[in-house]
Amino acid sequence: MALPYNHYYKLSLSALNLKKSGSLHSHPICCVQCNSNVSSSPFTEKHSLKRYQRDHWVYNSNNQELLSLNSDDRAASCSVPSDSDSIRLNDITLQLPELRKLLEVLKHKRENCGGQVPKNGPGNVFLVGTGPGDPDLLTLKAVKVIKKADLLLYDRLVSNAVLDLVGPDARLLYVGKTAGYHSRTQEEIHELLSSFAEAGANVVRLKGGDPLVFGRGGEEMDFLQQPGIQVKVIPGITAASGISAELGIPLTHRGVATSVRFLTGHSRKGGTDPLFVAENAADPDSTLVVYMGLSTLPSLAQKLIHHGLPPDTPVAAVFAELEDLADKIKTAELVSPTLIIIGKVVALSPFWPQSSIEASCLVEA
């Protein structure tokens, strides 16, 4: 049995091969918490059976047997706490032994190939953007790096189709985050990247969209570069570009929108108020693209209108005018991730109601 997370895991992950777990849990943790009934998704849902099958190497043999059972048999085989934090800690506990083993294998391999381990290991970390999920939209360099990786840490919004490109000998590890459930904290992800790079691995951090657009890639670069680990960034198509292209919305257009601005609608600690909406964001001649803004949308729309953006400004999440957007999104029952594009250019989309008439008027104006 393992020590509680916040006592054990704050030790550097590079020490996993040296530290032995204690026995402070009163009950054994016996299996993964997976759900074979998760609805079909192009992405990796946090407790989907497919996720655990993909990451099978990091769980012990007993849990692999459990993964082959149907949901009723699996429920009868073990009991797992239902709260999200206990599930997360349970998952980490199950993974630690195999993570230690992989670190040992990589270190041994490097020592045999190159003698004594240098102070800053030869492994590289690649921050790879996988775009909106279509593997045909990956860069050639991204595909090459994905196929040659030793270990890939992937997010929820990396599509199954992209993950199918991973080489047969590579190891995959899910580090995805959803509202209310982070399989790994950002600090834990930093330690994983650092420890395996120092052990000589070619580590790939797979992110949806672009790593440096609301992807926390800058934080990971900063953490890794401090001890001298080389980090290379391979850009991807960010959601703003991918979705606007799919909908036929030009983010800038001569005479309609002279600039585009990317905003986060995310609120700290799950609140309903946008983290930051500046007065100058409400510019009718600019296009606003809001990432992670679904939960804060009602407040966001009110603030933009208050600061001068016309209530009838066209918006795409569902196609609507700004003043009606919150109600229409609620009716459509949209869920995260949802991108919101706000501005007159939305009316240029061929999918916008009466688009040909409004587009003609906009361009003539």
XYZ file of C-alpha atoms in Angstrom:
365
model
C 0.000 0.000 0.000
C 1.133 3.545 -0.690
C 1.542 6.631 1.423
C -1.133 9.311 1.014
C -0.484 11.450 -2.055
C 0.280 14.780 -0.432
C 2.925 13.175 1.774
C 4.490 10.807 -0.717
C 4.221 12.371 -4.148
C 5.746 15.703 -3.183
C 9.008 13.821 -3.100
C 10.673 14.173 -6.494
C 9.353 11.567 -8.882
C 12.955 10.793 -9.763
C 13.183 9.199 -6.333
C 10.383 6.738 -7.006
C 12.839 3.951 -7.635
C 14.436 4.542 -4.229
C 11.504 5.232 -1.941
C 9.377 2.440 -0.577
C 5.714 3.015 0.052
C 4.365 2.885 3.568
C 1.172 1.412 4.922
C -0.997 4.235 6.140
C -4.157 3.313 4.216
C -6.612 1.420 6.387
C -8.022 -0.457 3.386
C -6.268 -1.862 0.315
C -6.854 -0.232 -3.031
C -7.488 -3.008 -5.462
C -8.637 -1.823 -8.857
C -9.063 0.959 -11.359
C -12.312 2.927 -11.522
C -13.451 2.569 -15.096
C -16.766 2.811 -16.880
C -17.437 0.679 -19.912
C -20.702 2.558 -20.524
C -19.123 5.970 -21.297
C -20.801 7.392 -24.381
C -18.863 7.439 -27.619
C -16.396 10.319 -27.729
C -13.569 11.250 -30.107
C -11.537 12.151 -27.025
C -10.283 10.302 -23.962
C -12.826 10.458 -21.169
C -11.381 10.238 -17.680
C -12.778 6.874 -16.568
C -13.440 5.254 -19.931
C -12.477 1.623 -20.367
C -10.589 2.563 -23.523
C -8.348 4.899 -21.547
C -7.328 2.137 -19.132
C -6.819 -0.325 -21.955
C -4.583 2.183 -23.745
C -2.536 2.793 -20.591
C -2.557 -0.866 -19.559
C 1.220 -1.032 -19.009
C 1.049 1.223 -15.955
C -1.417 -0.974 -14.064
C -0.547 -4.290 -12.483
C -1.713 -7.676 -13.777
C -4.593 -7.976 -11.333
C -6.118 -4.803 -12.695
C -5.636 -6.006 -16.260
C -7.745 -9.012 -15.415
C -10.377 -6.679 -14.005
C -10.372 -4.616 -17.191
C -11.362 -7.704 -19.143
C -14.449 -8.218 -16.978
C -17.821 -6.698 -17.699
C -19.012 -3.858 -15.482
C -21.106 -6.071 -13.148
C -18.269 -8.536 -12.541
C -15.863 -5.687 -11.995
C -18.150 -4.089 -9.416
C -18.361 -7.403 -7.578
C -14.589 -7.817 -7.617
C -13.683 -4.683 -5.685
C -14.908 -1.497 -4.129
C -13.470 1.898 -4.983
C -14.288 5.189 -3.235
C -16.775 7.228 -5.240
C -15.455 10.739 -4.569
C -13.219 12.187 -7.269
C -10.204 12.868 -5.049
C -10.115 9.299 -3.736
C -10.421 7.961 -7.273
C -7.537 10.168 -8.391
C -5.299 9.081 -5.507
C -6.255 5.468 -6.100
C -5.231 5.785 -9.741
C -1.863 7.320 -8.847
C -1.209 4.610 -6.264
C -1.810 1.890 -8.831
C 0.554 3.520 -11.326
C 3.551 4.167 -9.083
C 5.158 0.677 -9.209
C 5.226 0.562 -13.010
C 6.435 4.162 -13.242
C 9.359 3.228 -11.001
C 10.127 0.200 -13.154
C 10.105 2.242 -16.351
C 12.455 4.811 -14.819
C 14.861 2.000 -13.882
C 14.722 0.486 -17.370
C 15.412 3.832 -19.031
C 18.300 4.649 -16.693
C 19.837 1.219 -17.211
C 19.505 1.547 -20.978
C 21.209 4.945 -20.983
C 24.036 3.822 -18.719
C 24.753 0.857 -20.969
C 24.798 3.045 -24.055
C 26.624 6.062 -22.733
C 28.534 5.269 -19.549
C 27.943 7.473 -16.529
C 24.758 9.475 -16.481
C 25.485 13.154 -17.219
C 24.128 15.831 -14.924
C 21.519 16.922 -17.439
C 20.259 13.809 -19.198
C 20.149 13.324 -22.943
C 16.395 12.963 -23.096
C 14.308 15.641 -24.777
C 10.807 16.868 -24.081
C 8.584 17.749 -27.010
C 5.465 19.821 -26.445
C 3.303 18.764 -29.374
C 0.078 20.428 -30.467
C -2.383 17.966 -31.965
C -4.842 20.555 -33.244
C -8.594 19.922 -33.331
C -8.218 16.134 -33.482
C -7.994 15.287 -37.181
C -4.644 13.496 -37.699
C -4.497 14.866 -41.254
C -4.038 18.332 -39.726
C -0.914 17.372 -37.747
C 2.421 18.716 -38.928
C 4.814 16.188 -40.443
C 7.224 16.890 -37.606
C 4.554 16.133 -35.018
C 3.849 12.747 -36.614
C 7.562 11.859 -36.641
C 8.002 12.804 -32.989
C 4.872 10.931 -31.908
C 6.051 7.759 -33.631
C 9.533 7.900 -32.071
C 8.559 8.746 -28.493
C 9.416 6.567 -25.505
C 6.722 8.041 -23.277
C 3.721 10.195 -24.194
C 1.764 12.165 -21.614
C -1.543 13.019 -23.230
C -4.491 15.247 -22.404
C -8.197 14.545 -22.666
C -8.560 16.568 -25.886
C -6.027 14.521 -27.810
C -8.206 12.483 -30.136
C -8.245 8.720 -30.386
C -7.285 9.028 -34.057
C -4.082 10.882 -33.132
C -3.221 8.381 -30.401
C -3.479 5.583 -32.959
C -0.274 6.982 -34.503
C 1.809 6.145 -31.428
C 4.596 3.607 -31.991
C 4.140 0.025 -30.741
C 6.911 0.244 -28.139
C 5.911 3.589 -26.660
C 4.230 4.065 -23.305
C 1.105 6.217 -22.977
C 0.060 7.939 -19.769
C -3.170 9.891 -19.373
C -2.809 13.223 -17.554
C -6.084 14.771 -18.682
C -8.161 17.326 -16.820
C -11.876 18.014 -16.749
C -13.891 20.328 -14.554
C -13.822 18.858 -11.073
C -11.343 16.090 -11.895
C -7.625 16.466 -12.632
C -5.976 13.093 -13.118
C -2.697 14.911 -12.447
C -2.063 18.361 -11.036
C 0.115 20.640 -13.119
C 2.939 20.204 -10.601
C 2.707 16.427 -10.944
C 2.864 16.712 -14.726
C 6.008 18.831 -14.376
C 7.641 16.146 -12.231
C 6.712 13.358 -14.624
C 8.184 15.227 -17.594
C 11.349 16.103 -15.691
C 11.973 12.675 -14.197
C 11.627 10.731 -17.416
C 13.648 13.243 -19.426
C 16.432 13.014 -16.835
C 16.295 9.230 -17.188
C 17.103 9.585 -20.885
C 13.669 9.179 -22.427
C 12.307 11.041 -25.408
C 9.175 12.391 -23.776
C 6.260 13.799 -25.731
C 3.636 15.990 -24.100
C 0.562 15.767 -26.309
C -1.888 18.642 -26.098
C -5.047 19.469 -27.989
C -4.822 22.589 -30.131
C -1.548 24.483 -29.758
C 0.687 23.988 -26.694
C 1.241 27.725 -26.217
C -2.357 28.921 -26.564
C -4.088 28.384 -23.212
C -2.276 25.061 -23.015
C 0.090 25.797 -20.096
C 2.987 24.943 -22.370
C 4.863 28.018 -21.182
C 4.739 26.798 -17.580
C 6.082 23.390 -18.585
C 8.871 24.936 -20.642
C 9.902 27.177 -17.770
C 9.976 24.304 -15.267
C 11.977 21.997 -17.526
C 14.476 24.534 -18.802
C 15.549 25.581 -15.313
C 17.503 22.316 -14.709
C 18.769 22.337 -18.305
C 16.327 19.944 -19.976
C 15.923 20.729 -23.662
C 12.348 21.504 -24.674
C 11.130 21.696 -28.240
C 7.695 23.005 -29.179
C 5.823 21.672 -32.210
C 2.862 23.952 -32.895
C -0.626 22.740 -33.621
C -3.746 24.311 -35.059
C -5.397 26.130 -32.179
C -9.154 25.752 -31.714
C -9.826 29.306 -32.892
C -8.268 28.595 -36.283
C -9.636 25.079 -36.658
C -13.235 25.868 -35.776
C -13.379 29.153 -37.674
C -12.047 27.383 -40.779
C -14.634 24.614 -40.434
C -17.452 27.158 -40.099
C -16.162 29.482 -42.816
C -15.613 32.374 -40.404
C -12.661 34.628 -41.242
C -11.234 35.817 -37.944
C -10.157 39.043 -39.641
C -11.720 40.578 -42.731
C -10.956 43.849 -44.489
C -13.535 46.449 -43.526
C -15.195 44.155 -40.943
C -12.650 43.069 -38.325
C -9.198 44.622 -38.104
C -7.944 42.459 -35.240
C -8.610 39.250 -33.353
C -8.222 38.666 -29.664
C -8.069 35.372 -27.751
C -9.573 35.459 -24.241
C -9.927 32.960 -21.468
C -13.411 32.791 -20.020
C -12.134 30.512 -17.288
C -12.897 31.518 -13.731
C -10.672 30.632 -10.804
C -12.117 28.106 -8.347
C -15.106 27.318 -10.541
C -16.910 30.651 -10.199
C -19.411 32.084 -12.650
C -17.627 35.393 -13.232
C -15.070 35.584 -16.060
C -11.515 35.792 -14.876
C -10.768 38.840 -17.018
C -12.834 40.919 -19.395
C -11.229 44.265 -20.144
C -13.257 47.231 -21.261
C -11.290 47.463 -24.507
C -12.267 43.842 -25.346
C -15.704 45.143 -26.304
C -14.515 46.493 -29.642
C -17.049 46.099 -32.482
C -14.202 46.132 -35.035
C -12.409 43.203 -33.376
C -13.150 39.489 -33.255
C -13.183 37.891 -29.801
C -12.481 34.202 -29.392
C -13.261 32.875 -25.933
C -11.716 29.631 -24.732
C -13.090 27.779 -21.689
C -15.953 30.231 -21.382
C -19.067 28.090 -21.215
C -19.690 28.323 -17.460
C -18.966 32.062 -17.295
C -20.812 32.969 -20.490
C -23.872 34.734 -18.984
C -21.638 37.140 -17.048
C -19.271 37.522 -19.984
C -22.052 38.502 -22.375
C -23.462 41.035 -19.918
C -20.060 42.655 -19.398
C -19.362 42.913 -23.112
C -22.743 44.555 -23.737
C -22.210 46.834 -20.730
C -18.873 47.960 -22.177
C -20.431 48.846 -25.522
C -20.607 45.746 -27.719
C -23.962 45.820 -29.560
C -26.483 43.274 -28.214
C -27.126 42.026 -31.776
C -23.435 41.165 -32.346
C -23.265 37.788 -34.156
C -21.825 34.912 -32.120
C -20.867 31.346 -32.923
C -21.050 28.592 -30.338
C -24.556 28.107 -31.428
C -25.347 30.756 -34.014
C -27.069 33.571 -32.157
C -26.910 37.234 -31.303
C -24.935 38.126 -28.188
C -27.947 39.061 -26.062
C -29.608 35.689 -26.783
C -26.515 33.489 -26.631
C -26.734 32.249 -23.036
C -30.331 31.066 -23.457
C -29.633 29.376 -26.787
C -26.600 27.549 -25.416
C -28.688 26.345 -22.480
C -31.399 25.132 -24.855
C -28.830 23.361 -27.025
C -27.324 21.724 -23.903
C -23.762 22.383 -25.017
C -20.982 20.945 -22.871
C -17.298 21.698 -22.499
C -15.134 22.154 -24.430
C -17.020 24.874 -26.294
C -15.327 27.697 -28.184
C -17.157 31.021 -28.547
C -16.484 33.380 -31.455
C -17.927 36.888 -31.075
C -17.932 39.544 -33.785
C -19.350 40.767 -37.055
C -17.253 38.256 -39.019
C -19.521 35.459 -37.755
C -22.210 36.733 -40.122
C -19.855 35.966 -43.025
C -20.178 32.243 -42.337
C -22.266 30.330 -44.879
C -24.000 28.720 -41.882
C -25.171 32.030 -40.409
C -28.933 32.566 -40.985
C -29.449 34.878 -43.980
C -25.690 34.854 -44.348
C -25.565 35.940 -47.977
C -27.618 39.097 -47.341
C -25.753 40.125 -44.178
C -22.353 39.314 -45.641
C -23.069 41.493 -48.655
C -24.134 44.377 -46.418
C -21.056 44.031 -44.222
C -18.609 44.017 -47.110
C -20.344 46.937 -48.819
C -20.253 48.906 -45.558
